[in-house]
Coordinates of N, CA and C in Angstrom, one line a residue:
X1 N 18.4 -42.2 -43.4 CA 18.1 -41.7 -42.0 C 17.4 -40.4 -42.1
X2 N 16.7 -40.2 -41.2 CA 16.0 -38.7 -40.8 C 16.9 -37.3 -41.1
X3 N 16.4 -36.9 -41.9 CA 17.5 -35.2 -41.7 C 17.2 -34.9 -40.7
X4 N 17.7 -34.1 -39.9 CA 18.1 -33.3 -38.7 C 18.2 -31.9 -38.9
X5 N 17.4 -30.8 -38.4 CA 17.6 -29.0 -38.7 C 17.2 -28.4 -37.7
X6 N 18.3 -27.9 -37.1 CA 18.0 -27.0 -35.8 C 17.8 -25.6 -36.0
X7 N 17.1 -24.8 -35.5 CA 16.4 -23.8 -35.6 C 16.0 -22.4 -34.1
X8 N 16.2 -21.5 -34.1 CA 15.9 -21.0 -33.1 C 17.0 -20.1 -32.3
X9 N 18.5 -20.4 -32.6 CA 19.6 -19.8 -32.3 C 19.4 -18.0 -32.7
X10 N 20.0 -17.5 -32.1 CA 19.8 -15.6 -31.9 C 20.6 -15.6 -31.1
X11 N 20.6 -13.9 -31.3 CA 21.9 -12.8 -30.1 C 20.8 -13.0 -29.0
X12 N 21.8 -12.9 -27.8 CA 20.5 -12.4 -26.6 C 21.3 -11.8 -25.6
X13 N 21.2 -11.4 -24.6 CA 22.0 -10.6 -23.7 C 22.3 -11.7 -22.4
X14 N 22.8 -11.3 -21.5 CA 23.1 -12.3 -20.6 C 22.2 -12.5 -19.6
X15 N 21.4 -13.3 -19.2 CA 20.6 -13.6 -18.3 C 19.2 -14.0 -19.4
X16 N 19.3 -14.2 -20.5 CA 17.9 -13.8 -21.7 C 17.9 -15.4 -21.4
X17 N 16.8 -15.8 -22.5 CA 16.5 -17.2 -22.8 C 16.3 -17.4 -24.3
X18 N 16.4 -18.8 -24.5 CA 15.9 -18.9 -25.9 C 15.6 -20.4 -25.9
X19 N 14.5 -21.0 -26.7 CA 14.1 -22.1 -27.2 C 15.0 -22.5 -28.7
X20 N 15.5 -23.6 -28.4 CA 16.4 -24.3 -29.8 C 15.0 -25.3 -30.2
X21 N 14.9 -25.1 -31.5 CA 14.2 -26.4 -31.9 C 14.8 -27.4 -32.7
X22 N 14.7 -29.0 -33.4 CA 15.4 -29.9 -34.2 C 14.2 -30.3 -34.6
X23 N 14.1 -30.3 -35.8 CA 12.7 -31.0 -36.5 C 13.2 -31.9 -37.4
X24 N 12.4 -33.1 -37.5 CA 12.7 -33.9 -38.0 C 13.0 -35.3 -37.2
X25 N 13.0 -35.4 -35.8 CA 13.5 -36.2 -34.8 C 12.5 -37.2 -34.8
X26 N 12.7 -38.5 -34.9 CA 12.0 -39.3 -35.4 C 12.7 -40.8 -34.0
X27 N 11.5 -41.4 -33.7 CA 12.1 -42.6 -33.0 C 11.8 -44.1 -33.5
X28 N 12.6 -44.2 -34.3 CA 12.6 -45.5 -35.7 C 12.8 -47.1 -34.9
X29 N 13.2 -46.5 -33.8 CA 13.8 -47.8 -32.6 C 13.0 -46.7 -31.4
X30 N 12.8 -47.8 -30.7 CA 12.1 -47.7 -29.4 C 13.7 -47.1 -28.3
X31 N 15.0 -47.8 -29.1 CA 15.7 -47.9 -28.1 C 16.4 -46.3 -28.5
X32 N 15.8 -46.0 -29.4 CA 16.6 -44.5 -30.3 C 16.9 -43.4 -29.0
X33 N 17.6 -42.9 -29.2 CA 18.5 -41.5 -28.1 C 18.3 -40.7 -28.9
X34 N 18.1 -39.4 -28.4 CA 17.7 -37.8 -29.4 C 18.6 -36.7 -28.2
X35 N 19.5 -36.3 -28.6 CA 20.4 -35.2 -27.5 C 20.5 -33.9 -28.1
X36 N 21.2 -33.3 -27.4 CA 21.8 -31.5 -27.7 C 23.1 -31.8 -27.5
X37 N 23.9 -31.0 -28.2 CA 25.4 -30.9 -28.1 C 25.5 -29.4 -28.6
X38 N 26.6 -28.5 -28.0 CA 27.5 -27.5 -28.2 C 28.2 -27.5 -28.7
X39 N 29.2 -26.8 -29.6 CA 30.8 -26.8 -29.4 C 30.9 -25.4 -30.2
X40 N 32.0 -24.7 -29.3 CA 32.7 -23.7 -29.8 C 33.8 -23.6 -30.2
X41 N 34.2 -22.2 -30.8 CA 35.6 -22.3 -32.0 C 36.6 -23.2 -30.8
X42 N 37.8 -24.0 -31.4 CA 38.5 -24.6 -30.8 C 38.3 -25.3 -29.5
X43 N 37.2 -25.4 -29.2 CA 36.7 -26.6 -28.5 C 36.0 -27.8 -28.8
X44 N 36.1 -29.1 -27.7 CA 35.9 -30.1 -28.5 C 33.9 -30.2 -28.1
X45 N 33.2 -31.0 -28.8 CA 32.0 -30.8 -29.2 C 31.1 -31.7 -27.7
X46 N 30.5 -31.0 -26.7 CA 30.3 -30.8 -25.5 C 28.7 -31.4 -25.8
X47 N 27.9 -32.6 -24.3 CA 27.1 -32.9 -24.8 C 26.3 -31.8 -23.9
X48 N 25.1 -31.8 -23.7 CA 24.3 -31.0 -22.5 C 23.2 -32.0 -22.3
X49 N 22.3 -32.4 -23.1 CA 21.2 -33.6 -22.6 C 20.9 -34.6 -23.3
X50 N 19.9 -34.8 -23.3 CA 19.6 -36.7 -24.1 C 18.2 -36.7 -23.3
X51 N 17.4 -37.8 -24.5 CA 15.9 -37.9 -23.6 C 15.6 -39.3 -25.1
X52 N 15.2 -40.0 -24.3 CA 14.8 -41.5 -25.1 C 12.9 -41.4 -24.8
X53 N 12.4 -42.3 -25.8 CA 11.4 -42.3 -26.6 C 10.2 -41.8 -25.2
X54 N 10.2 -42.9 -24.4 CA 9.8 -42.4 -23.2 C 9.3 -41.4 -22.7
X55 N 10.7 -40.2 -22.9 CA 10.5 -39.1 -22.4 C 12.0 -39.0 -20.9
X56 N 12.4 -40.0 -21.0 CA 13.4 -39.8 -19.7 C 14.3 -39.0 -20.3
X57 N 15.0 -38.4 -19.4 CA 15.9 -37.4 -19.9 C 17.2 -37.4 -18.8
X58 N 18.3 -36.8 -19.4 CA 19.6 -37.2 -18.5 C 20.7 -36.1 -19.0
X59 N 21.1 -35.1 -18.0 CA 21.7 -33.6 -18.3 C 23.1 -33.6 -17.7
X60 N 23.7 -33.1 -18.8 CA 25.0 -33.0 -18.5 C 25.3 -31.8 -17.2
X61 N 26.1 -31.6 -16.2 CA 26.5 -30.7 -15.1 C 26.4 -29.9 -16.1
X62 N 26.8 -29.4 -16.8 CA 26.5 -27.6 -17.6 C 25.3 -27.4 -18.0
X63 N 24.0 -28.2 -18.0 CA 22.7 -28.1 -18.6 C 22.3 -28.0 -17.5
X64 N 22.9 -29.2 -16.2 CA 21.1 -29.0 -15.0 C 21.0 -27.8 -14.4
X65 N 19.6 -27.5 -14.6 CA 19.3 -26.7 -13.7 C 19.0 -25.0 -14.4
X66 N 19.6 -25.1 -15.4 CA 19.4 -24.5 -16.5 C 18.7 -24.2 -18.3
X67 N 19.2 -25.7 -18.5 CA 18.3 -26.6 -19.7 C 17.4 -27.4 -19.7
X68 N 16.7 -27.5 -20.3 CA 15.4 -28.4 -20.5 C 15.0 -29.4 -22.1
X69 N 15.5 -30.5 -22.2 CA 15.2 -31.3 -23.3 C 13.7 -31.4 -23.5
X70 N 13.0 -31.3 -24.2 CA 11.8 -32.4 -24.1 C 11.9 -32.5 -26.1
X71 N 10.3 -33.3 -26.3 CA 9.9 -33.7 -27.4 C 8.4 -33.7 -28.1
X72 N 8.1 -33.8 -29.2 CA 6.8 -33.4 -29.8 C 7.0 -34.8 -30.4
X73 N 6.6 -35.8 -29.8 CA 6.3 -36.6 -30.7 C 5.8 -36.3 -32.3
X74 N 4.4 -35.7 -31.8 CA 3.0 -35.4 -33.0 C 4.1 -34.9 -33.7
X75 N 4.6 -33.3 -33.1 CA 5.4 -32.7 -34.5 C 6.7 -33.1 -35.2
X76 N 7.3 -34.1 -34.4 CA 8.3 -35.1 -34.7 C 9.4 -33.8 -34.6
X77 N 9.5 -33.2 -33.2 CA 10.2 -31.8 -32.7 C 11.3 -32.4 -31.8
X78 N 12.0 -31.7 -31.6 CA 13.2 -32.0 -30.1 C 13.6 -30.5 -29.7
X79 N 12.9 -30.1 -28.9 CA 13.0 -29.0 -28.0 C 14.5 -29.2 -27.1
X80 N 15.1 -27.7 -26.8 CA 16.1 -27.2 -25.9 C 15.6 -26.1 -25.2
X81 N 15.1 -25.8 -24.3 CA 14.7 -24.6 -23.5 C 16.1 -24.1 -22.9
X82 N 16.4 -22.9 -23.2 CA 17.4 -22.4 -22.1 C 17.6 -20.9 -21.6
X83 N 17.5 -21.1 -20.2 CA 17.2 -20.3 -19.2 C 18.6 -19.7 -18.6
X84 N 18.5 -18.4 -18.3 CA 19.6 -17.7 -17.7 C 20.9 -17.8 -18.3
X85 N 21.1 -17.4 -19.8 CA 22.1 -17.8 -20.6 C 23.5 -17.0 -20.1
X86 N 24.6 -17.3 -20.2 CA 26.0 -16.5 -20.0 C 26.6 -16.6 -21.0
X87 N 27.7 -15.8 -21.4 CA 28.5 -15.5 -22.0 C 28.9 -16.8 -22.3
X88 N 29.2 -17.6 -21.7 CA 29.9 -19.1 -21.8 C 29.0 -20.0 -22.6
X89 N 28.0 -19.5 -22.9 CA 27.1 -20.4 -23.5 C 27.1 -20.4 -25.1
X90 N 28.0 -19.4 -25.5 CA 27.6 -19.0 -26.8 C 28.4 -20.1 -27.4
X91 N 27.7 -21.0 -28.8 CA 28.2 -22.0 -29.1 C 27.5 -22.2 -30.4
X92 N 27.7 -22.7 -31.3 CA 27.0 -23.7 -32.3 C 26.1 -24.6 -31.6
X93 N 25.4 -24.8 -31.9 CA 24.1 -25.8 -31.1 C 23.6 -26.4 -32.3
X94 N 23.8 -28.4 -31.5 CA 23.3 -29.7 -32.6 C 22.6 -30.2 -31.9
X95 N 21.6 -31.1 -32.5 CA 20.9 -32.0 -32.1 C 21.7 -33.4 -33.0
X96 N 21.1 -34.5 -32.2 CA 21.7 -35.4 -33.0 C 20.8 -37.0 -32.4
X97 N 21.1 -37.5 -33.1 CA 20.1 -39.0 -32.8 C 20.9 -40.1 -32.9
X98 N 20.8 -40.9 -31.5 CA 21.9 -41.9 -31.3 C 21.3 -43.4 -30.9
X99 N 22.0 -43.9 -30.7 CA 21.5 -45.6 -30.1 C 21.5 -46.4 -30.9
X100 N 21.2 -47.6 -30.7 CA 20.7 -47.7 -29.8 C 20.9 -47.9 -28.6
X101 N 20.2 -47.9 -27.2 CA 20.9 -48.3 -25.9 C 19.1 -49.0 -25.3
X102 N 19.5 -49.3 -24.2 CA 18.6 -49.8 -23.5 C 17.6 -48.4 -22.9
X103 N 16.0 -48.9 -22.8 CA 15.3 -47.7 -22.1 C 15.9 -47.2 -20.9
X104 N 16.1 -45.8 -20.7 CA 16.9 -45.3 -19.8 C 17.9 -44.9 -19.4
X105 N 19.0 -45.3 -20.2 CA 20.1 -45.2 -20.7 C 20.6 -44.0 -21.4
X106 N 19.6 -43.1 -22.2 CA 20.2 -42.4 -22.8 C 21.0 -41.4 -22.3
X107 N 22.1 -41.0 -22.7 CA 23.2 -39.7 -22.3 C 23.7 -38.6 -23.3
X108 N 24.3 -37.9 -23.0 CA 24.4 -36.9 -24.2 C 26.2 -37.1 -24.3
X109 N 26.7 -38.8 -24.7 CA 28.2 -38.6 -24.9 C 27.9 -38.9 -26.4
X110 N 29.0 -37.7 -26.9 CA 29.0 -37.7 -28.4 C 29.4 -38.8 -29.3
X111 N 30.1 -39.8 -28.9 CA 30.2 -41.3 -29.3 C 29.1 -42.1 -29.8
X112 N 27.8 -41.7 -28.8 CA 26.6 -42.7 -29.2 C 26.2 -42.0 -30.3
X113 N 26.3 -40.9 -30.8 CA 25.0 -40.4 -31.9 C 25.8 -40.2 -33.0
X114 N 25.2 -40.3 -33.9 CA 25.6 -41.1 -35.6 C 24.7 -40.0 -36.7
X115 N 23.5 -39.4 -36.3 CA 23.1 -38.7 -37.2 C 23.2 -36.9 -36.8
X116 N 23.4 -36.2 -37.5 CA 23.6 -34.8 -36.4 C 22.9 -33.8 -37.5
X117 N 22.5 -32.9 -37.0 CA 21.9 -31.9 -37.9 C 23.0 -30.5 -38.3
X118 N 22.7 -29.7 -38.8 CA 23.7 -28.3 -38.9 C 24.2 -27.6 -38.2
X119 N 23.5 -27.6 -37.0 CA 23.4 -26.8 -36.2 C 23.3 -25.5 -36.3
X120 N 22.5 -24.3 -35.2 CA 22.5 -23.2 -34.9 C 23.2 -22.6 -34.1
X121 N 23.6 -21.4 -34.4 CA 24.3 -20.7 -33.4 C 23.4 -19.5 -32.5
X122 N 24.0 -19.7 -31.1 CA 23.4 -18.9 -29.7 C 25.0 -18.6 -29.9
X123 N 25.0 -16.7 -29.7 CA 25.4 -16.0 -29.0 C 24.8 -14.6 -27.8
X124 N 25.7 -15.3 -26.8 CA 25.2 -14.0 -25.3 C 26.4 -13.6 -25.4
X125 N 25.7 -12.1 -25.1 CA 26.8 -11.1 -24.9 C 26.3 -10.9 -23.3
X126 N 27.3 -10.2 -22.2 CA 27.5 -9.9 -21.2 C 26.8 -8.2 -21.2

């Protein structure tokens, strides 16, 4: 399977932004799922989006409206855009690759995805 390496995690202040990258994101199945997940100390590991080969995408209530999934095919990339960060956001940050499911379908519940990268850490301070 594809290695997975997320990239782009830093300090930022509250209201800052930062772009997460995952290189390596490959869609080997048409039906393949590529997501973001979080999890912090003693919490359980939290999804925020999902986006299948397409390009459709599907955000967890803690992501919309604030996160942004997309993809680089060419660079075989998986982008996290995130905008107006809070204190609550500070987390270990994965990418991970799941499915298969049907086009459309994809979601960011941690059950579907099977391959996960290292993850980086985002912390916001207030």
């Amino acid at each position: 399977q594809v290695q997975l390496m997320e990239s782009g995690g830093d300090s930022v202040q509250s209201g800052g932004s930062l772009r997460l990258s995952c290189a390596g994101s490959e869609y080997t199945d048409t039906r393949r799922c590529m997501g973001w997940f979080r999890q912090s100390p003693g919490k359980e590991r939290e999804g925020l989006a999902a986006i299948d080969r397409d390009g459709t995408t599907l955000y967890a209530r803690t992501a919309k409206g604030r996160f942004t999934i997309s993809q680089d095919a060419v660079k075989k990339t998986l982008y996290l855009q995130m905008n107006n960060l809070e204190p609550e956001d500070t987390a270990m940050y994965f990418c991970a690759a799941g499915g298969p499911l049907p086009m459309g379908t994809c979601s960011p519940i941690t059950n579907l995805y099977f391959n996960w990268g290292r993850g980086t850490q985002v912390t916001v301070s207030s």
